[in-house]
Coordinates of C-alpha atoms and ligand atoms in Angstrom, one line a residue:
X846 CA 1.7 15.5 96.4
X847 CA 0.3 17.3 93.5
X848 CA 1.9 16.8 90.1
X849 CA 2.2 19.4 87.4
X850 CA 3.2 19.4 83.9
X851 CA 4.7 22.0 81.6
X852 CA 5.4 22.1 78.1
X853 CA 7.8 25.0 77.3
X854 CA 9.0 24.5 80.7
X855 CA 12.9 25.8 79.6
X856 CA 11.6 29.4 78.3
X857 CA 11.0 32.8 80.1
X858 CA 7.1 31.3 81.8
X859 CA 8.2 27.8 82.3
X860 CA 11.2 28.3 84.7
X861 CA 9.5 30.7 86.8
X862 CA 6.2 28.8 86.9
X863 CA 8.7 25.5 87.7
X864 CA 10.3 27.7 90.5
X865 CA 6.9 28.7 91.8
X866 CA 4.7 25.4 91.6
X867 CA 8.1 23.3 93.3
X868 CA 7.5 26.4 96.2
X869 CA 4.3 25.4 96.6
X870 CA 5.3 22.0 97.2
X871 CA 4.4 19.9 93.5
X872 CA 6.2 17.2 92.3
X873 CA 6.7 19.5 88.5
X874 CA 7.7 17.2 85.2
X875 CA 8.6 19.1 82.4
X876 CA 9.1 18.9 78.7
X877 CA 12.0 19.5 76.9
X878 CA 13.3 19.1 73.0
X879 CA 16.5 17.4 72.0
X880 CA 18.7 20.6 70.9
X881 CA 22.9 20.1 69.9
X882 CA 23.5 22.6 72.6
X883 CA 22.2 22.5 75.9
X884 CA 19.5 25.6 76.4
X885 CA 18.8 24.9 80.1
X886 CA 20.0 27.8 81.4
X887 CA 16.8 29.3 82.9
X888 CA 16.1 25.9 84.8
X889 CA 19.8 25.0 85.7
X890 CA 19.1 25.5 89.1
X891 CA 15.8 23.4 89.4
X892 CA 16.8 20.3 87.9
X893 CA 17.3 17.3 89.4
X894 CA 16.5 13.3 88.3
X895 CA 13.8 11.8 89.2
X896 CA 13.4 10.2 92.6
X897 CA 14.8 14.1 94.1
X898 CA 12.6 16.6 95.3
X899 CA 12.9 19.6 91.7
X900 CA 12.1 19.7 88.8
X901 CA 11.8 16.7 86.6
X902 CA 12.6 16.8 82.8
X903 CA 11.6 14.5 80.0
X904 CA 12.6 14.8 76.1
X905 CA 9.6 15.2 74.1
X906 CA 8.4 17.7 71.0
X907 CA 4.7 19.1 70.7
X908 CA 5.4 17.7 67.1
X909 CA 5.2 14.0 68.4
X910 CA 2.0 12.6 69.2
X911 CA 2.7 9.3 70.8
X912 CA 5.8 11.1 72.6
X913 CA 2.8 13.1 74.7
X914 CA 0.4 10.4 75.4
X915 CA 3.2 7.7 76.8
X916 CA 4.7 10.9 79.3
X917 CA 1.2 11.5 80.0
X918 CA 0.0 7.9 81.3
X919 CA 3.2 7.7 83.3
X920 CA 2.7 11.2 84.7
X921 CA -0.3 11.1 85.1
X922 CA -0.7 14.8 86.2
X923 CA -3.0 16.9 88.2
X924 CA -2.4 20.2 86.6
X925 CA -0.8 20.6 82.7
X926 CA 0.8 23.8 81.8
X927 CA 0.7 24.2 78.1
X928 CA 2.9 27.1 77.2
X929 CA 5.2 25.6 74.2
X930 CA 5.2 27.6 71.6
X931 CA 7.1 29.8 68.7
X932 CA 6.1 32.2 70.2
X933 CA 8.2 35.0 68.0
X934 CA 5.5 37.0 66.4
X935 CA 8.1 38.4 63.7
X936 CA 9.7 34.6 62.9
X937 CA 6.5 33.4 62.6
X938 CA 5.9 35.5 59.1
X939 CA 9.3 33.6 58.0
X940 CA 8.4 30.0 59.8
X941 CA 4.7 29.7 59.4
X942 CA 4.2 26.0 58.8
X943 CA 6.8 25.5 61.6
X944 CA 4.7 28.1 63.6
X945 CA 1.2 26.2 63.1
X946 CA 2.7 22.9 63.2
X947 CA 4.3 23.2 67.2
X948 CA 1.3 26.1 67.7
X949 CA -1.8 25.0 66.4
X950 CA -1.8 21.1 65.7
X951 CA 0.8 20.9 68.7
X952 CA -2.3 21.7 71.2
X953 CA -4.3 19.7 69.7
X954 CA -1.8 17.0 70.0
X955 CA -2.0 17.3 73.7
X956 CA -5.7 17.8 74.0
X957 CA -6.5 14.3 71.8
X958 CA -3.5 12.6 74.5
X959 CA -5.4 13.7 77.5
X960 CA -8.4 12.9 75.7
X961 CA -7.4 9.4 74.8
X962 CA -6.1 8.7 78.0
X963 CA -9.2 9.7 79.9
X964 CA -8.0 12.0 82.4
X965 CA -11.0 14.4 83.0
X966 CA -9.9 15.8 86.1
X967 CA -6.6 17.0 85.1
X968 CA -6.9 20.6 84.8
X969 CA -5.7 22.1 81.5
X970 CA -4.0 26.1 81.1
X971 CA -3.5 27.4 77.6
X972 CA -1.1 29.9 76.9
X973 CA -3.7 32.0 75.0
X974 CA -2.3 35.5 73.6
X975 CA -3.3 39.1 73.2
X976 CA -2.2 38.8 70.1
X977 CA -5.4 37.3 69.5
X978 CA -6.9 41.1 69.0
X979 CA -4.3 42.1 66.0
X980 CA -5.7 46.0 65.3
X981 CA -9.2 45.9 67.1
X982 CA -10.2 49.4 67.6
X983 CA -11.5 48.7 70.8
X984 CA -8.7 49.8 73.6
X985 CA -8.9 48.4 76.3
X986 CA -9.1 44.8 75.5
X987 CA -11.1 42.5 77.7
X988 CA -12.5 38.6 77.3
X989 CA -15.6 40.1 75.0
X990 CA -13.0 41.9 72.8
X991 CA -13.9 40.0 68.8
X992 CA -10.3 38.7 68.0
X993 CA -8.8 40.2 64.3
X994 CA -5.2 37.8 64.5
X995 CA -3.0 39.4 62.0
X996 CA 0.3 37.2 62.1
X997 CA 1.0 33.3 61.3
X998 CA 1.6 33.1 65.3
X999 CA -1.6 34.9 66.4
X1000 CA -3.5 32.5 63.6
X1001 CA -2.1 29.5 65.2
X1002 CA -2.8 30.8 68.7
X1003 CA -6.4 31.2 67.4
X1004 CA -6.6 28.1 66.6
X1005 CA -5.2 26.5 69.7
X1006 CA -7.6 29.1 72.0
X1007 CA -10.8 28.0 70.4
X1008 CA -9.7 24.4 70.3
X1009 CA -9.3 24.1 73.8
X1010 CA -12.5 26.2 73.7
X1011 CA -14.4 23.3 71.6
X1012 CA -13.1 20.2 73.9
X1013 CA -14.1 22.2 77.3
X1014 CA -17.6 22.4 75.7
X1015 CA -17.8 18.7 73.4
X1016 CA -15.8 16.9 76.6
X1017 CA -16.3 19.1 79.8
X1018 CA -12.5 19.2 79.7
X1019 CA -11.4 21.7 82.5
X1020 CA -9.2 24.4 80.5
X1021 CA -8.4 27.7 81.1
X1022 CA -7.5 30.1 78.2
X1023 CA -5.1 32.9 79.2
X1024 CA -5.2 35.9 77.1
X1025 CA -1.7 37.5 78.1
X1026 CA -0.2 40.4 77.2
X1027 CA 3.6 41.0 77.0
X1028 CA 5.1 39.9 80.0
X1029 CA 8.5 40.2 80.5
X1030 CA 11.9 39.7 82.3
X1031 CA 15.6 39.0 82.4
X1032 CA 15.0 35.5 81.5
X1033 CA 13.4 37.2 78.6
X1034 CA 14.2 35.7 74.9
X1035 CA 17.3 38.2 73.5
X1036 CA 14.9 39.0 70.2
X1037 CA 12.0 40.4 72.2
X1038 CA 11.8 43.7 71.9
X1039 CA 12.2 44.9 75.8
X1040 CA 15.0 42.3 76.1
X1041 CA 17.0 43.6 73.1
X1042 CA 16.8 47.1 74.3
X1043 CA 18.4 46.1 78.3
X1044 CA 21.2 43.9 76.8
X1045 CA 22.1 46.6 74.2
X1046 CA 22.4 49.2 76.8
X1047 CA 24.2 47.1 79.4
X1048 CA 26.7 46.5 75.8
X1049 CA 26.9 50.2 75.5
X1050 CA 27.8 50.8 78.3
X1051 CA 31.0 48.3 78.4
X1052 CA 32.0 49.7 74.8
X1053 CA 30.8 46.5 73.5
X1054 CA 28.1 47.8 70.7
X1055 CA 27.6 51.2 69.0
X1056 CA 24.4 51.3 68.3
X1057 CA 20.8 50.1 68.9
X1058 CA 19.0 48.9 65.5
X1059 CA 15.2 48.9 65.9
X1060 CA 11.6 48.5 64.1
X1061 CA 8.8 50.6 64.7
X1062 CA 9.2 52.9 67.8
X1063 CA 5.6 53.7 68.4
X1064 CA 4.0 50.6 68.8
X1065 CA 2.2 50.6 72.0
X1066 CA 2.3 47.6 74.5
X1067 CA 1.0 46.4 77.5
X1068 CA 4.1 45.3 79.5
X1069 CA 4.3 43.3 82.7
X1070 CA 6.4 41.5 84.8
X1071 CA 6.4 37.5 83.9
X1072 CA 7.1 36.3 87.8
X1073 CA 3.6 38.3 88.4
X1074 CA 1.7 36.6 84.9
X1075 CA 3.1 33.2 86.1
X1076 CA 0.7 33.1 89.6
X1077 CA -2.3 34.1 87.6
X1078 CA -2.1 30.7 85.5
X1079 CA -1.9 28.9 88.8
X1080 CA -4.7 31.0 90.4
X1081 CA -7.5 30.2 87.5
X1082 CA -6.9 26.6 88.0
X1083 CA -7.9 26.7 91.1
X1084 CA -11.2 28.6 90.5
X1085 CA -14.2 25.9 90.0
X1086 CA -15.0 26.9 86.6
X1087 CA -13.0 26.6 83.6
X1088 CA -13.1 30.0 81.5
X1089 CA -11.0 32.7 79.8
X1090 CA -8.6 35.6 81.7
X1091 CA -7.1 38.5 80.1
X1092 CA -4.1 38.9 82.3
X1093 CA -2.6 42.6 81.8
X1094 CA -1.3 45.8 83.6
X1095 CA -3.9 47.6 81.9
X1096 CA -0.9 50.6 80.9
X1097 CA 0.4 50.9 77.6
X1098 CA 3.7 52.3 76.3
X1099 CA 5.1 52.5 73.3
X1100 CA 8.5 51.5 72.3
X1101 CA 10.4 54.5 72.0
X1102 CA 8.7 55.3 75.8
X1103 CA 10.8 51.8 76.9
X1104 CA 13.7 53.0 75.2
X1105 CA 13.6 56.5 76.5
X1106 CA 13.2 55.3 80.1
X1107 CA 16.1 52.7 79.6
X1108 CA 18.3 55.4 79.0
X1109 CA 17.4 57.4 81.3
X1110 CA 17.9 55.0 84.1
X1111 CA 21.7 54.9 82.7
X1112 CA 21.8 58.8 83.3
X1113 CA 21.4 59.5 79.3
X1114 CA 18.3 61.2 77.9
X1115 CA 18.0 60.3 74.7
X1116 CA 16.8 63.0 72.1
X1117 CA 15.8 62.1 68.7
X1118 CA 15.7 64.4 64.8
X1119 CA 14.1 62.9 61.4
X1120 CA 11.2 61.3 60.7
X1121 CA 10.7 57.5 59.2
X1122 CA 13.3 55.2 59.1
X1123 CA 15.4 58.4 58.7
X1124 CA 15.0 59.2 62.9
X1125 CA 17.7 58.8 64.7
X1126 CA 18.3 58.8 69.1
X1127 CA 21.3 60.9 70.2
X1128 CA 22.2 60.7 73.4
X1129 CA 26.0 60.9 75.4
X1130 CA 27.4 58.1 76.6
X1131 CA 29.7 58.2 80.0
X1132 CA 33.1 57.6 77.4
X1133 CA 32.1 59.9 75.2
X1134 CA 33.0 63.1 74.7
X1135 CA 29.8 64.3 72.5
X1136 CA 26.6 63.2 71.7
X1137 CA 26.8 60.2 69.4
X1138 CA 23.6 58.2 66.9
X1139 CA 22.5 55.5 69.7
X1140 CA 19.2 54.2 68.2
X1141 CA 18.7 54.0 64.2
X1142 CA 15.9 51.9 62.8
X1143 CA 16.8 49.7 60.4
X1144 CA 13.8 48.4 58.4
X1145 CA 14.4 44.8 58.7
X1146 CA 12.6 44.5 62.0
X1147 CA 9.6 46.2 60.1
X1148 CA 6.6 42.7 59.8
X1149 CA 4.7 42.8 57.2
X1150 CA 1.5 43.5 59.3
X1151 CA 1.9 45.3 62.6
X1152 CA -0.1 45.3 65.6
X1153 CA -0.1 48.8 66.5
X1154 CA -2.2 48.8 70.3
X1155 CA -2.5 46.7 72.7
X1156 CA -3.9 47.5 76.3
X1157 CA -5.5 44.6 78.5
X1158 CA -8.3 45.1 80.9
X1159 CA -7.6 42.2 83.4
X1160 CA -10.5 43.3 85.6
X1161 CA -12.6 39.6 85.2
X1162 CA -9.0 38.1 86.7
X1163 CA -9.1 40.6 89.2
X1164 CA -12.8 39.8 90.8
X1165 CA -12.8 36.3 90.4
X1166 CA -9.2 35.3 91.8
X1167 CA -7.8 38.4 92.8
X1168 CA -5.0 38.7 90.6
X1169 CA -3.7 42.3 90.3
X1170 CA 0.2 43.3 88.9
X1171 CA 2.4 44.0 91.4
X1172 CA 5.2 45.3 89.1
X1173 CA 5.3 48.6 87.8
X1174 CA 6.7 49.6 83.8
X1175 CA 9.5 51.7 85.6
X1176 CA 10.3 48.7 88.0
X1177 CA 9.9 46.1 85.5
X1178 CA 12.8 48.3 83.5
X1179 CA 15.3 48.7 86.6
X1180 CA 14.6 45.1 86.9
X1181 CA 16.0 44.0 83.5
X1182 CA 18.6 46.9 83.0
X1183 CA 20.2 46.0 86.4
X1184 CA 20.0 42.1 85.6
X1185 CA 21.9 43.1 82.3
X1186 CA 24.1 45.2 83.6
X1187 CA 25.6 42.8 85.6
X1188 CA 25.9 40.5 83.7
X1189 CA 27.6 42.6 80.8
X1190 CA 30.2 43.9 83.9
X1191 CA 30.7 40.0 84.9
X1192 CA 31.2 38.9 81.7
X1193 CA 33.5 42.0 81.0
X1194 CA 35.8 41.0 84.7
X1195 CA 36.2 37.7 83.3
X1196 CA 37.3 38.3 79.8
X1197 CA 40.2 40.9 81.5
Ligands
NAP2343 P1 9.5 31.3 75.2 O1 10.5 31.8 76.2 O2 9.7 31.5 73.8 O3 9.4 29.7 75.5 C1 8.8 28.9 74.6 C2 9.0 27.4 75.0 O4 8.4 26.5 74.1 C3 10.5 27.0 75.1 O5 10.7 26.2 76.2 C4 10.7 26.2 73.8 O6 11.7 25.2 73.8 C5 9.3 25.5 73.8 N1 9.0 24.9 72.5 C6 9.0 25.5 71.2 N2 8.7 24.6 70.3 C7 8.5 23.4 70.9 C8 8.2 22.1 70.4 N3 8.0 21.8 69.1 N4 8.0 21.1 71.4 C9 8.2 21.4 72.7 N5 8.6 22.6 73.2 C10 8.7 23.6 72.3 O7 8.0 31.8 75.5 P2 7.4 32.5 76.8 O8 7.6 33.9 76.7 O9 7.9 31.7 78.0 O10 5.9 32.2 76.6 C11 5.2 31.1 77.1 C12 3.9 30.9 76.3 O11 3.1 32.0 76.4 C13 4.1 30.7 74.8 O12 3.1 29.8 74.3 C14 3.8 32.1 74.2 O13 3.4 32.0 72.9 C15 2.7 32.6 75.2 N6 2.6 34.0 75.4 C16 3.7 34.7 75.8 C17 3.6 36.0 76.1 C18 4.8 36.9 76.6 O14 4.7 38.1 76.6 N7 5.8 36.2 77.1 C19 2.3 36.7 76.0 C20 1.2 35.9 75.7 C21 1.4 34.6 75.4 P3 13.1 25.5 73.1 O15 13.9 26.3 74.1 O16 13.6 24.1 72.8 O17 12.8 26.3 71.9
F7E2344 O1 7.6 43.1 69.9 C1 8.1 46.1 67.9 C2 7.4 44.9 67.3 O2 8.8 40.9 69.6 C3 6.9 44.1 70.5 C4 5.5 37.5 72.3 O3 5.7 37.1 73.6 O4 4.0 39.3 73.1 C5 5.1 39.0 72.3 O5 4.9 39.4 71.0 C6 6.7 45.2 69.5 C7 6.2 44.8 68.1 O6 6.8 41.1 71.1 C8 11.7 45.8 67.3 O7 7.2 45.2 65.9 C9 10.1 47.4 67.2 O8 5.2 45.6 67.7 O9 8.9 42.1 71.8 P1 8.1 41.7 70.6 P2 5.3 40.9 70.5 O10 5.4 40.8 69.0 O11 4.4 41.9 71.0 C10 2.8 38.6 72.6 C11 1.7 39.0 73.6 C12 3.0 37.2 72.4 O12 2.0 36.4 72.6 C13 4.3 36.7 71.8 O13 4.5 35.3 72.1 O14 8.0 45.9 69.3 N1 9.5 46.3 67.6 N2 11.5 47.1 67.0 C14 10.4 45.3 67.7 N3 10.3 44.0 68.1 C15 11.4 43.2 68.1 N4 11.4 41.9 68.5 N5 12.7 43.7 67.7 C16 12.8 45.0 67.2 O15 13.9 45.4 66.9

């Protein structure tokens, strides 16, 4: 039985590359911090102890060196998934020692355990970031694109890309880099942008919140569906040669295009007057009687430095393994509205 290992394996990637590597029959271990609450929710349903066929967990922090190496030598895995991370581009401006610590040193951390311990045929993936690019002017990005990282997170990211980069070369260490762009879901983090527009709505809709409070609206993003992103880490490990994938949709749409199309799956166009942070949506909700303000920027989700465009070109992926997206930008938002929805209506049954 093939063994995997995933740090991060409790966020959006990590439960659905759990639920996909236990299909394919591996014995998955997976990292997990000490938090006061519990935050399994995503992975509820894989978990079991160890001895049981599912997933198993282990305490452990890409802050802890030792903590690494000892669950290494006793896992001794085939495959690692590294995909821990801050991974809030926005916190990171208010967090970045935090950021670097868990992003940058964290992966080196994990490289100098495997290192230590020997294990050269483990093969290595790298959550690697199209955030890499910050405000290239060359659209789309592919694998020769030069990187400009313009955040504390894309810094750190930088680092932990070409680190992996320098211990494939130095110690023939099999790693993959994956340059991803936004992927997303229900399983989502509630502060991503895509997320915070579907849970909003579906909150809307129940009378539970007013109004939706956002940054800049014309960003443009590269948005797919994580369940799709999650088989192309799998697939570069099993290629022969260790190398970098941009993994992307290779569309781009900007924010206000996700929130248009959001409320338009809910039956309300939204139609919007002013300019700035002045601009305001109107649109009429099913309670309503007239059109009311639904979106209003509020400039504290502005970042100091924005990445305005970001469009992948995943065609290397695509001739050497054969990955393609299967999940269209209207389908990946039907999929998270509905997921919100119900939830919202469940939540809303229960309370009375
Ligand atoms: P996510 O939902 O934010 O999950 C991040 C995971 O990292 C969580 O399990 C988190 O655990 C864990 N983590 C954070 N700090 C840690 C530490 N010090 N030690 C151990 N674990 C720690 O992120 P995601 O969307 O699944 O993304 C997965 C990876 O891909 C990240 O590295 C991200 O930067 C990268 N990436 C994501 C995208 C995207 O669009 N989703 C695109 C490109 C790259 P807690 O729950 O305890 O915080
Ligand atoms: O922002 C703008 C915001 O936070 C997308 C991470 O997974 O993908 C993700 O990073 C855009 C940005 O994701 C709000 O300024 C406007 O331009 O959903 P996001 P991100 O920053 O693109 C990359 C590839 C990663 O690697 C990261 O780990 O939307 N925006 N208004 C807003 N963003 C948020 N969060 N909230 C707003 O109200």
């Amino acid at each position: 039985m093939r063994r995997a290992f995933i740090t991060g394996v409790n966020g959006q990637d990590g439960s659905y590359l759990a639920e996909y590597l236990l299909r394919k029959g591996y014995e998955v271990h997976g990292l997990i911090r000490r938090t006061s609450s519990f935050n399994r929710g995503r992975i509820e349903h894989l978990h079991t102890y160890e001895g049981d066929k599912g997933l198993i967990l282990h305490y452990g922090d890409l802050i802890d060196a030792s903590n690494l190496f000892h669950l290494l030598r006793k896992i001794d895995p085939h495959e690692i998934y590294h995909l821990a991370a801050q991974s809030h581009v926005g916190i990171s401006f208010e967090t970045p020692l935090s950021t670097t610590n868990i992003i940058a040193l964290g992966t080196l951390r994990l490289l100098e355990a495997i290192r230590s311990l020997d294990l050269s045929e483990t093969k290595i993936y790298n959550a690697s970031t199209s955030e890499l690019y910050g405000n290239t002017t060359q659209c789309p990005q592919n694998e020769d694109t030069p990187f400009m990282a313009t955040s504390p997170y894309a810094i750190a990211k930088l680092y932990g890309h070409k680190i992996c980069e320098n211990y494939r070369d130095a110690y023939e260490m099999k790693i993959w880099n994956g340059i991803f762009f936004n992927h997303e879901s229900p399983r989502r983090g509630e502060n991503f942008v895509t997320r915070k527009i579907t849970i909003s709505i579906a909150k809307m809709l129940q009378k539970k919140q007013d109004k939706l409070y956002m940054g800049n609206l014309d960003v443009i993003r590269d948005w797919g569906y994580a369940p799709d992103y999650v088989e192309a880490m799998w697939q570069m490990l099993q290629t022969d040669k260790p190398d970098n994938y941009v993994i992307a949709t290779g569309v781009g749409h900007s924010v206000r295009q996700f929130i248009e199309c959001a409320f338009e799956y809910v039956d309300i166009p939204i139609s919007w007057k002013g300019k700035g942070i002045n601009e305001k949506g109107y649109g009429l909700l099913r309670h309503s009687k007239q059109k009311k303000i639904l979106v209003e920027i509020n400039p504290r989700y502005n970042r100091p430095i924005e990445v305005n465009r970001l469009i992948g070109d995943s065609t290397k992926a695509r001739k050497t393994f054969g990955w393609r997206p299967k999940t269209t930008f209207k389908e990946l938002v039907k999929i998270m509205l509905e997921e919100d929805i119900k939830r919202e209506e469940t939540t809303c049954k229960f309370l009375g």
